[in-house]
Coordinates of N, CA and C in Angstrom, one line a residue:
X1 N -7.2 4.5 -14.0 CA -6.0 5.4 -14.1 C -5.0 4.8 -15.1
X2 N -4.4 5.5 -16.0 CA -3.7 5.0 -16.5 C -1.9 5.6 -16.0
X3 N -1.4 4.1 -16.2 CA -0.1 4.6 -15.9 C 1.0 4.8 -16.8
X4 N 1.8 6.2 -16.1 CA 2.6 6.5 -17.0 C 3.8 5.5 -16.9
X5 N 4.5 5.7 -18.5 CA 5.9 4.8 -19.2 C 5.4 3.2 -18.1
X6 N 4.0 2.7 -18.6 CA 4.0 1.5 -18.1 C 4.9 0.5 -18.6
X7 N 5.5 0.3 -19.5 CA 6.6 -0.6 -19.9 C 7.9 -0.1 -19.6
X8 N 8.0 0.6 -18.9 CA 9.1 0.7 -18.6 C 9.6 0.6 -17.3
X9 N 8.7 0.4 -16.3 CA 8.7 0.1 -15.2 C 8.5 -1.2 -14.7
X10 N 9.6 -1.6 -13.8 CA 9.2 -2.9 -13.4 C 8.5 -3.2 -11.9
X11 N 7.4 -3.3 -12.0 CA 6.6 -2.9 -11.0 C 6.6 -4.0 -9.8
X12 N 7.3 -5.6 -10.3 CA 7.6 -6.4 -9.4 C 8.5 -6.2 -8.5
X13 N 9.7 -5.4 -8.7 CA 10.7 -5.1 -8.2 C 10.8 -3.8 -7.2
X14 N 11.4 -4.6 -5.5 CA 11.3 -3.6 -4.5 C 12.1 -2.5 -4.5
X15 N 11.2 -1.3 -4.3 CA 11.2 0.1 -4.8 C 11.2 0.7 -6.0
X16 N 10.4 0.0 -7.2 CA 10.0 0.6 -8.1 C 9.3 2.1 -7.9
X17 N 8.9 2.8 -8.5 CA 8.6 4.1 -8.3 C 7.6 4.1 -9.7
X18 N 6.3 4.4 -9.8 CA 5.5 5.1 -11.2 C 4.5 5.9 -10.3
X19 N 4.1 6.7 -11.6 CA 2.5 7.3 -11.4 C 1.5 7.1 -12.0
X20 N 0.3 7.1 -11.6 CA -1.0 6.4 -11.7 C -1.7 7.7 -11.8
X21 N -1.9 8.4 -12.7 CA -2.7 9.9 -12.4 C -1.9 10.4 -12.0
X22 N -2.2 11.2 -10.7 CA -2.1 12.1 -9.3 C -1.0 11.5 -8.3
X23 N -1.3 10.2 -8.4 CA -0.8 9.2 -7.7 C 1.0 8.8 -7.6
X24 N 1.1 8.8 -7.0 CA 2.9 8.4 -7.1 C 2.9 7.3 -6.1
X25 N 3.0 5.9 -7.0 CA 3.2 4.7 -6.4 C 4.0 4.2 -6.2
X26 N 4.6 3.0 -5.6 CA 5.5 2.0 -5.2 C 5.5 0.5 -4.5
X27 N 6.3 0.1 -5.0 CA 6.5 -1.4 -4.0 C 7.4 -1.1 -2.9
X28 N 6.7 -1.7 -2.2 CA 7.2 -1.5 -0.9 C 7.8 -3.0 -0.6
X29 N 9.1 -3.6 -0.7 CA 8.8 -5.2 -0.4 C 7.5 -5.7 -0.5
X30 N 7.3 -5.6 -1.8 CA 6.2 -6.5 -2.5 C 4.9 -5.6 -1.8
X31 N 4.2 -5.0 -1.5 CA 3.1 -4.3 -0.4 C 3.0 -2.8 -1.4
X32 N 1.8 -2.3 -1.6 CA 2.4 -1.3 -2.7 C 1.4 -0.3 -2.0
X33 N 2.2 0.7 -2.3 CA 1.9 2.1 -1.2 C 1.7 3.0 -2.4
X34 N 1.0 4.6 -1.9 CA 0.7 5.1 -2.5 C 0.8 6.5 -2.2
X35 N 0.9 7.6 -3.1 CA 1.0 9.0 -2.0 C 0.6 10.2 -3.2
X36 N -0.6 10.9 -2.7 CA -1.3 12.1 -3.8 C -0.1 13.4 -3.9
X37 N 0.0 13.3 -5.3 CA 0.8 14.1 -5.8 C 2.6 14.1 -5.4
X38 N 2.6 12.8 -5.2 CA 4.2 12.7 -4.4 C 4.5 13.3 -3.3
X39 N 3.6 14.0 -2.6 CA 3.9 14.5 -1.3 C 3.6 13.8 -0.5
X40 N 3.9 14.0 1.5 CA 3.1 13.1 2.1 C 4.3 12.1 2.2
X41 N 3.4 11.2 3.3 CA 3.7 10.4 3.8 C 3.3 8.7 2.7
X42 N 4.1 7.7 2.7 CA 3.7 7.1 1.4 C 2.6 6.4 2.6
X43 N 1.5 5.7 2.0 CA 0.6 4.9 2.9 C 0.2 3.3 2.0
X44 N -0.2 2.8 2.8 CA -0.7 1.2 2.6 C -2.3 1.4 2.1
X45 N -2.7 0.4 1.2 CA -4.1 1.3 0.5 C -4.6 -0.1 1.1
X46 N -5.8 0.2 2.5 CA -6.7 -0.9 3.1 C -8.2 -0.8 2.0
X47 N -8.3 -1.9 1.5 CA -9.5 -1.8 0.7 C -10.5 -2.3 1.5
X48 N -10.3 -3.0 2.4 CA -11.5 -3.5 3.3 C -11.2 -4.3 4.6
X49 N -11.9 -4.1 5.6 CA -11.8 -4.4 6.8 C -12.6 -6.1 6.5
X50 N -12.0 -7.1 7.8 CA -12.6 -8.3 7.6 C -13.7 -8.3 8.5
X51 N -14.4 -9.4 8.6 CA -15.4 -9.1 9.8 C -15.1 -9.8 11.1
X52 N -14.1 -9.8 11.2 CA -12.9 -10.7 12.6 C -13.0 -8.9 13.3
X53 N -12.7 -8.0 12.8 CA -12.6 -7.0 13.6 C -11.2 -7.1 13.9
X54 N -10.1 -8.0 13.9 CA -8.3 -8.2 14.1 C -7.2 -7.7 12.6
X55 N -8.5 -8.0 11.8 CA -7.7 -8.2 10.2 C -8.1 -7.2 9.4
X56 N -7.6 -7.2 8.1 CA -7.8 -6.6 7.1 C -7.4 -6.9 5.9
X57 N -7.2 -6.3 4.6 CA -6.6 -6.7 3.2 C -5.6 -5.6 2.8
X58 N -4.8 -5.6 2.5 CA -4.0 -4.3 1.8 C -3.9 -4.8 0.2
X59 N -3.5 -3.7 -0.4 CA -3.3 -4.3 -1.7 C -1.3 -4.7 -1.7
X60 N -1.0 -5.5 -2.7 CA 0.4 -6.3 -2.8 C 0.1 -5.8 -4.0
X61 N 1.6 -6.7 -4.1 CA 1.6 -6.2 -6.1 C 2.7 -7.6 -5.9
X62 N 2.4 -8.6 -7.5 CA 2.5 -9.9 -8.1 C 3.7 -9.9 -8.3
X63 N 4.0 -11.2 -8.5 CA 5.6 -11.0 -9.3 C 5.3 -10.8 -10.9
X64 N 4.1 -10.5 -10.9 CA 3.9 -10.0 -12.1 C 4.2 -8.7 -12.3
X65 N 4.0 -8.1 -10.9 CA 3.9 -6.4 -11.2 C 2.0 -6.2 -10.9
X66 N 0.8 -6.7 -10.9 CA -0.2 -6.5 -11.0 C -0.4 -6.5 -9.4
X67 N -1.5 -5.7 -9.4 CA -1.6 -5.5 -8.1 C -3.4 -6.3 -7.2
X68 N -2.5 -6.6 -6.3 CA -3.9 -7.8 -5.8 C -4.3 -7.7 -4.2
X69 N -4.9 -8.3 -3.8 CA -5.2 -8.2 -2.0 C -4.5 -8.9 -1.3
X70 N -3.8 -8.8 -0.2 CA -3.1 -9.6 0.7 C -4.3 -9.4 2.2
X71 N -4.8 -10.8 1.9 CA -5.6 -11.1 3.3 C -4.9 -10.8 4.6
X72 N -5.7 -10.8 5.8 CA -5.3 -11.6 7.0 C -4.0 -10.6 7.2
X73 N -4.2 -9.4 7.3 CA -3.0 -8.5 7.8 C -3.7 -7.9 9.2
X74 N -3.0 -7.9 10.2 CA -3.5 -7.9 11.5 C -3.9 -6.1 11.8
X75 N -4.7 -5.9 12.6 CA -5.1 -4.4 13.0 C -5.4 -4.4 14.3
X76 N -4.9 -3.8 15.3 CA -5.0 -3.7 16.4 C -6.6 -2.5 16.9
X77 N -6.2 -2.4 18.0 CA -7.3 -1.4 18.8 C -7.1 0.2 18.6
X78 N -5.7 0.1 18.6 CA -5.1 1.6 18.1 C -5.2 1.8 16.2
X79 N -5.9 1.0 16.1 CA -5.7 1.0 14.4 C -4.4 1.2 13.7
X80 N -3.6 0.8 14.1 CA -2.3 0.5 13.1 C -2.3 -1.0 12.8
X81 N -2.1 -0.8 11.5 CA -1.6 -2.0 11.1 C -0.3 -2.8 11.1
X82 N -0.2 -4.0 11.0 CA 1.2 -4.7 11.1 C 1.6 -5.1 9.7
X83 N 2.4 -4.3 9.5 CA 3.0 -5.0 7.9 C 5.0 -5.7 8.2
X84 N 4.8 -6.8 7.9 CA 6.1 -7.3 8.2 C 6.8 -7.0 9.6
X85 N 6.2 -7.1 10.2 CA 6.2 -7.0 11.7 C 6.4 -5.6 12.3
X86 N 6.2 -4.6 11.9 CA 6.5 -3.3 12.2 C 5.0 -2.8 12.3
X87 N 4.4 -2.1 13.2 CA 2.9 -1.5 13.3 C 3.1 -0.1 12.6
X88 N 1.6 0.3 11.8 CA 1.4 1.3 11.1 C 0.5 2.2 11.5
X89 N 0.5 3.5 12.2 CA -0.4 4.1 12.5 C -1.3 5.3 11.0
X90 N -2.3 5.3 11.8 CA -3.3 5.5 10.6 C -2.8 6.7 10.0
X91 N -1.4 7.4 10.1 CA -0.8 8.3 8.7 C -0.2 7.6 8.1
X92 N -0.2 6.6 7.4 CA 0.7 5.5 6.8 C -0.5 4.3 6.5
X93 N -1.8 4.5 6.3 CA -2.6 3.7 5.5 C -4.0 4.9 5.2
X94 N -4.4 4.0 4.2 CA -6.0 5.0 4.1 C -7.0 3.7 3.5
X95 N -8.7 4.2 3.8 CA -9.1 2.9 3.4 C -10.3 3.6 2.5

């Protein structure tokens, strides 16, 4: 995807705002969320479950602004995730 006015956005910085396609992204305190066509609820993008069955990876974004995996993010039985100590139920991530 390419993203629009990529230099002009500073993607490190919490609550930046761009679009990736369709996509209307954000930092979320550093954790970067995502939402189709700007509507919706924004969500955490789980790229993969661990094989602990407790954890998982979300994607972060760098102090670069680049976007990377953040291990070892906890997932309960109700499948919400815990991001910064707050649980996320599954309208607020997708995997």
């Amino acid at each position: 995807m390419d993203d629009l006015f990529p230099d002009t956005i500073t993607k490190a910085a919490h609550g930046a705002i761009w679009w990736a396609g369709n996509y209307e992204c954000r930092n979320w305190h550093g954790y970067f969320q995502s939402r189709e066509g700007g509507r919706g609820n924004w969500r955490f993008q789980v790229p993969w479950f661990s094989t602990d069955d407790v954890t998982c990876s979300v994607y972060a974004i760098t102090e670069a602004g680049d976007v990377q995996t953040r291990d070892l993010i906890p997932i309960d039985d109700k499948a919400r995730i815990t991001i910064m100590g707050r649980k996320y139920t599954r309208e607020h991530w997708e995997h």
